[in-house]
XYZ file of N, CA and C in Angstrom:
414
model
N -18.346 11.341 14.965
C -19.726 10.959 14.784
C -20.515 11.468 15.987
N -21.708 11.963 15.728
C -22.550 12.463 16.815
C -22.850 11.366 17.822
N -22.965 11.753 19.078
C -23.188 10.791 20.158
C -24.495 10.025 19.969
N -25.502 10.643 19.375
C -26.782 9.964 19.137
C -26.577 8.780 18.195
N -25.775 8.977 17.153
C -25.497 7.896 16.205
C -24.611 6.822 16.835
N -23.671 7.251 17.646
C -22.813 6.295 18.354
C -23.654 5.406 19.263
N -24.578 6.009 20.019
C -25.463 5.238 20.904
C -26.291 4.237 20.110
N -26.767 4.667 18.947
C -27.568 3.786 18.102
C -26.765 2.547 17.704
N -25.520 2.752 17.305
C -24.658 1.623 16.922
C -24.367 0.710 18.108
N -24.051 1.295 19.243
C -23.720 0.504 20.431
C -24.919 -0.318 20.888
N -26.116 0.266 20.833
C -27.329 -0.471 21.212
C -27.660 -1.575 20.210
N -27.411 -1.301 18.934
C -27.758 -2.240 17.871
C -26.806 -3.440 17.807
N -25.544 -3.231 18.195
C -24.518 -4.276 18.064
C -23.778 -4.484 19.383
N -24.423 -5.099 20.345
C -23.805 -5.244 21.673
C -22.538 -6.099 21.685
N -22.448 -7.100 20.825
C -21.235 -7.922 20.796
C -20.064 -7.181 20.155
N -20.343 -6.483 19.079
C -19.301 -5.747 18.365
C -18.714 -4.641 19.239
N -19.566 -3.989 20.016
C -19.124 -2.850 20.819
C -18.989 -3.186 22.302
N -18.815 -4.452 22.633
C -18.790 -4.843 24.043
C -17.667 -4.165 24.823
N -16.526 -3.933 24.207
C -15.421 -3.277 24.901
C -15.681 -1.780 25.072
N -16.181 -1.148 24.043
C -16.446 0.292 24.079
C -17.603 0.602 25.018
N -18.624 -0.264 25.028
C -19.811 -0.045 25.844
C -19.486 0.053 27.336
N -18.423 -0.612 27.754
C -18.038 -0.602 29.163
C -17.406 0.713 29.597
N -17.028 1.546 28.656
C -16.396 2.823 28.985
C -17.450 3.880 29.274
N -16.995 4.987 29.826
C -17.898 6.113 30.088
C -18.422 6.659 28.763
N -19.659 7.112 28.790
C -20.320 7.575 27.565
C -19.556 8.689 26.857
N -18.938 9.588 27.614
C -18.221 10.698 26.971
C -16.972 10.222 26.224
N -16.514 9.008 26.488
C -15.358 8.450 25.777
C -15.747 7.740 24.476
N -17.013 7.402 24.310
C -17.465 6.675 23.127
C -17.143 7.420 21.845
N -17.365 8.718 21.882
C -17.182 9.525 20.677
C -15.772 9.428 20.133
N -14.806 9.308 21.003
C -13.410 9.252 20.557
C -13.080 7.898 19.954
N -13.851 6.891 20.279
C -13.633 5.564 19.696
C -14.288 5.454 18.320
N -15.314 6.267 18.068
C -15.963 6.316 16.761
C -15.795 7.731 16.225
N -14.606 8.023 15.766
C -14.226 9.374 15.375
C -14.200 9.494 13.849
N -15.400 9.635 13.279
C -15.519 9.810 11.831
C -16.772 10.636 11.552
N -16.954 11.015 10.313
C -18.090 11.846 9.944
C -19.419 11.104 9.997
N -20.496 11.852 10.244
C -21.841 11.270 10.307
C -22.266 10.634 8.989
N -21.744 11.132 7.882
C -22.104 10.597 6.575
C -21.666 9.157 6.374
N -20.724 8.714 7.172
C -20.243 7.342 7.062
C -20.959 6.392 8.013
N -22.022 6.870 8.661
C -22.778 6.037 9.591
C -23.240 4.741 8.926
N -23.814 4.829 7.724
C -24.339 3.631 7.053
C -23.236 2.618 6.752
N -22.055 3.094 6.389
C -20.945 2.177 6.122
C -20.499 1.467 7.397
N -20.415 2.212 8.490
C -20.052 1.605 9.778
C -21.136 0.621 10.200
N -22.402 1.009 9.998
C -23.535 0.146 10.340
C -23.479 -1.170 9.557
N -23.202 -1.097 8.269
C -23.115 -2.307 7.445
C -21.968 -3.209 7.892
N -20.832 -2.608 8.191
C -19.688 -3.398 8.659
C -20.021 -4.073 9.987
N -20.685 -3.350 10.872
C -21.059 -3.918 12.166
C -22.063 -5.052 12.009
N -22.964 -4.939 11.038
C -23.918 -6.012 10.774
C -23.176 -7.300 10.435
N -22.175 -7.201 9.572
C -21.404 -8.369 9.194
C -20.610 -8.959 10.343
N -20.009 -8.107 11.154
C -19.206 -8.595 12.276
C -20.101 -9.181 13.364
N -21.230 -8.542 13.637
C -22.165 -9.062 14.650
C -22.695 -10.433 14.238
N -23.012 -10.586 12.938
C -23.491 -11.879 12.447
C -22.419 -12.953 12.625
N -21.174 -12.590 12.377
C -20.084 -13.537 12.584
C -19.953 -13.915 14.060
N -20.110 -12.935 14.948
C -20.041 -13.204 16.389
C -21.131 -14.186 16.810
N -22.342 -13.935 16.360
C -23.463 -14.810 16.719
C -23.246 -16.224 16.184
N -22.775 -16.328 14.961
C -22.489 -17.639 14.371
C -21.423 -18.370 15.192
N -20.347 -17.675 15.506
C -19.249 -18.302 16.248
C -19.697 -18.766 17.628
N -20.548 -17.992 18.265
C -20.987 -18.342 19.612
C -22.003 -19.476 19.601
N -22.907 -19.471 18.622
C -23.955 -20.496 18.595
C -23.496 -21.797 17.952
N -22.786 -21.722 16.853
C -22.399 -22.913 16.108
C -21.074 -23.488 16.606
N -20.080 -22.637 16.733
C -18.762 -23.117 17.153
C -18.576 -23.103 18.673
N -19.571 -22.580 19.376
C -19.524 -22.495 20.843
C -18.328 -21.678 21.347
N -17.970 -20.653 20.595
C -16.858 -19.780 20.993
C -17.303 -18.887 22.158
N -16.441 -18.672 23.139
C -16.786 -17.757 24.225
C -16.787 -16.306 23.731
N -17.497 -15.455 24.435
C -17.619 -14.052 24.026
C -16.246 -13.399 23.830
N -15.300 -13.719 24.659
C -13.981 -13.119 24.558
C -13.170 -13.547 23.357
N -13.656 -14.523 22.602
C -12.916 -15.048 21.450
C -13.566 -14.709 20.113
N -14.511 -13.770 20.113
C -15.131 -13.342 18.859
C -14.734 -11.895 18.577
N -14.766 -11.487 17.302
C -14.324 -10.129 16.939
C -15.125 -9.035 17.636
N -14.468 -7.911 17.859
C -15.126 -6.716 18.395
C -14.378 -5.483 17.902
N -15.090 -4.366 17.842
C -14.462 -3.126 17.388
C -13.784 -2.413 18.550
N -12.569 -1.995 18.305
C -11.838 -1.190 19.281
C -11.943 0.287 18.924
N -12.221 0.568 17.653
C -12.358 1.948 17.230
C -12.565 2.078 15.739
N -13.133 3.215 15.356
C -13.332 3.567 13.954
C -12.874 5.014 13.803
N -11.937 5.241 12.907
C -11.435 6.589 12.668
C -11.375 6.838 11.168
N -10.902 8.011 10.806
C -10.698 8.303 9.399
C -9.245 8.713 9.198
N -8.685 8.206 8.105
C -7.303 8.524 7.787
C -7.136 8.431 6.278
N -6.469 9.413 5.711
C -6.254 9.447 4.262
C -7.562 9.266 3.498
N -8.582 10.015 3.860
C -9.871 10.077 3.171
C -10.697 8.815 3.290
N -10.362 7.927 4.180
C -11.090 6.664 4.295
C -11.330 6.285 5.750
N -12.303 5.402 5.932
C -12.552 4.832 7.251
C -11.433 3.867 7.614
N -11.120 3.822 8.881
C -10.159 2.856 9.404
C -10.799 2.168 10.604
N -10.824 0.859 10.574
C -11.403 0.075 11.663
C -10.282 -0.603 12.440
N -10.388 -0.589 13.741
C -9.498 -1.383 14.592
C -10.349 -2.497 15.190
N -10.020 -3.726 14.828
C -10.823 -4.879 15.235
C -9.997 -5.788 16.138
N -10.535 -6.075 17.310
C -9.906 -7.035 18.200
C -10.398 -8.439 17.870
N -9.539 -9.442 18.028
C -9.881 -10.836 17.728
C -10.377 -10.969 16.279
N -9.738 -10.258 15.374
C -10.196 -10.243 13.983
C -10.036 -11.619 13.327
N -10.876 -11.838 12.351
C -10.860 -13.072 11.563
C -10.799 -12.678 10.095
N -10.679 -13.649 9.235
C -10.665 -13.377 7.802
C -11.955 -12.668 7.383
N -13.089 -13.128 7.904
C -14.375 -12.512 7.562
C -14.439 -11.062 8.023
N -14.063 -10.795 9.269
C -14.143 -9.418 9.774
C -13.178 -8.509 9.013
N -12.022 -9.011 8.620
C -11.088 -8.198 7.844
C -11.662 -7.863 6.466
N -12.345 -8.811 5.862
C -12.977 -8.552 4.559
C -14.098 -7.527 4.686
N -14.901 -7.668 5.717
C -16.022 -6.739 5.933
C -15.513 -5.306 6.089
N -14.496 -5.106 6.910
C -14.006 -3.741 7.128
C -13.240 -3.228 5.910
N -12.641 -4.110 5.152
C -11.955 -3.683 3.928
C -12.958 -3.159 2.903
N -14.097 -3.806 2.790
C -15.149 -3.326 1.885
C -15.625 -1.941 2.323
N -15.885 -1.769 3.607
C -16.335 -0.460 4.113
C -15.259 0.598 3.887
N -14.009 0.238 4.100
C -12.910 1.193 3.902
C -12.870 1.673 2.454
N -12.954 0.743 1.517
C -12.912 1.111 0.100
C -14.121 1.949 -0.297
N -15.300 1.569 0.185
C -16.518 2.313 -0.156
C -16.489 3.727 0.403
N -15.824 3.924 1.532
C -15.810 5.250 2.156
C -15.138 6.304 1.280
N -14.313 5.874 0.338
C -13.681 6.822 -0.588
C -14.679 7.450 -1.543
N -15.862 6.852 -1.648
C -16.853 7.327 -2.605
C -18.158 7.758 -1.939
N -18.088 8.038 -0.629
C -19.248 8.495 0.137
C -18.830 9.731 0.920
N -19.630 10.782 0.822
C -19.333 12.011 1.554
C -19.381 11.741 3.051
N -18.313 12.103 3.745
C -18.259 11.827 5.176
C -19.173 12.733 5.992
N -19.657 13.819 5.398
C -20.554 14.721 6.128
C -22.026 14.378 5.956
N -22.454 14.111 4.695
C -23.880 13.894 4.462
C -24.229 12.487 3.967
N -23.239 11.699 3.567
C -23.499 10.338 3.112
C -23.849 10.218 1.636
N -23.824 11.324 0.908
C -24.134 11.287 -0.525
C -22.980 10.661 -1.306
N -23.293 10.057 -2.447
C -22.213 9.518 -3.283
C -21.309 10.653 -3.766
N -20.053 10.352 -3.934
C -19.112 11.350 -4.427
C -18.159 10.688 -5.400
N -17.597 11.484 -6.262
C -16.648 10.967 -7.235
C -15.222 11.217 -6.758
N -14.973 10.842 -5.515
C -13.620 10.892 -4.975
C -13.088 12.320 -4.860
N -13.909 13.247 -4.341
C -13.442 14.613 -4.106
C -12.714 14.642 -2.783
N -11.443 14.434 -2.827
C -10.658 14.418 -1.606
C -9.934 15.751 -1.481
N -10.340 16.503 -0.492
C -9.731 17.807 -0.269
C -9.385 17.954 1.193
N -8.230 18.416 1.470
C -7.804 18.689 2.848
C -8.105 17.517 3.778
N -7.753 16.316 3.349
C -7.891 15.113 4.158
C -9.335 14.694 4.394
N -10.279 15.156 3.579
C -11.679 14.756 3.735
C -12.238 14.278 2.400
N -13.287 13.458 2.456
C -13.989 13.009 1.259
C -15.358 13.664 1.272
N -15.587 14.558 0.328
C -16.816 15.356 0.314
C -17.516 15.279 -1.037
N -18.845 15.395 -1.009
C -19.611 15.501 -2.249
C -19.490 16.941 -2.756
N -20.012 17.194 -3.937
C -19.937 18.547 -4.503
C -20.588 19.582 -3.588
N -21.759 19.234 -3.053
C -22.494 20.163 -2.204
C -21.692 20.537 -0.948
N -21.231 19.538 -0.227
C -20.491 19.809 1.010
C -19.161 20.504 0.734
N -18.554 20.197 -0.394
C -17.306 20.870 -0.759
C -17.556 22.348 -1.005
N -18.701 22.670 -1.649
C -19.028 24.084 -1.909
C -19.336 24.848 -0.633
N -19.997 24.191 0.317
C -20.359 24.906 1.554
C -19.320 24.716 2.650
N -18.191 24.150 2.308
C -17.101 24.034 3.257
C -17.154 22.820 4.146
N -18.006 21.852 3.815
C -18.050 20.617 4.576
C -18.653 20.734 5.954
N -19.228 21.892 6.267
C -19.753 22.079 7.619
C -21.267 21.997 7.670
N -21.901 21.880 6.540
C -23.351 21.857 6.495
C -23.832 20.517 5.966
N -24.904 20.036 6.526
C -25.514 18.796 6.046
C -26.688 19.156 5.159
N -26.705 18.614 3.952
C -27.787 18.950 3.035
C -29.110 18.439 3.566
N -30.166 19.149 3.305
C -31.493 18.732 3.734
C -31.948 17.518 2.953
N -32.572 16.585 3.652
C -33.059 15.369 2.976
C -34.555 15.303 3.050
């Protein structure tokens, strides 16, 4: 994922990315190692986990170290893979939904796809035709 998008996620979800945020900026990209097209799926998953963190801290009075956080996001077998520290049932469900949805979203441009899995990637018709290296104009 481009560093600009990574920064956006880290700024938007400080609790979710508290461990990653402490690292040097050039290391962030390796912790969020997936296509730009999956940004919205990662963003949605982070929204759910951040909301759970806030609830746990305000209602249950849980300390920051005892709420879920992301250790990394990668892609494997055509899908997103989340590594969650201090995971809960809710955070596992949230990332499972994102993982399943990623099979039907182009990892390069974010367009819906009918499960075109080629060479370990999930691509829409357009990106598959242009070799997955071009982002369609929006």
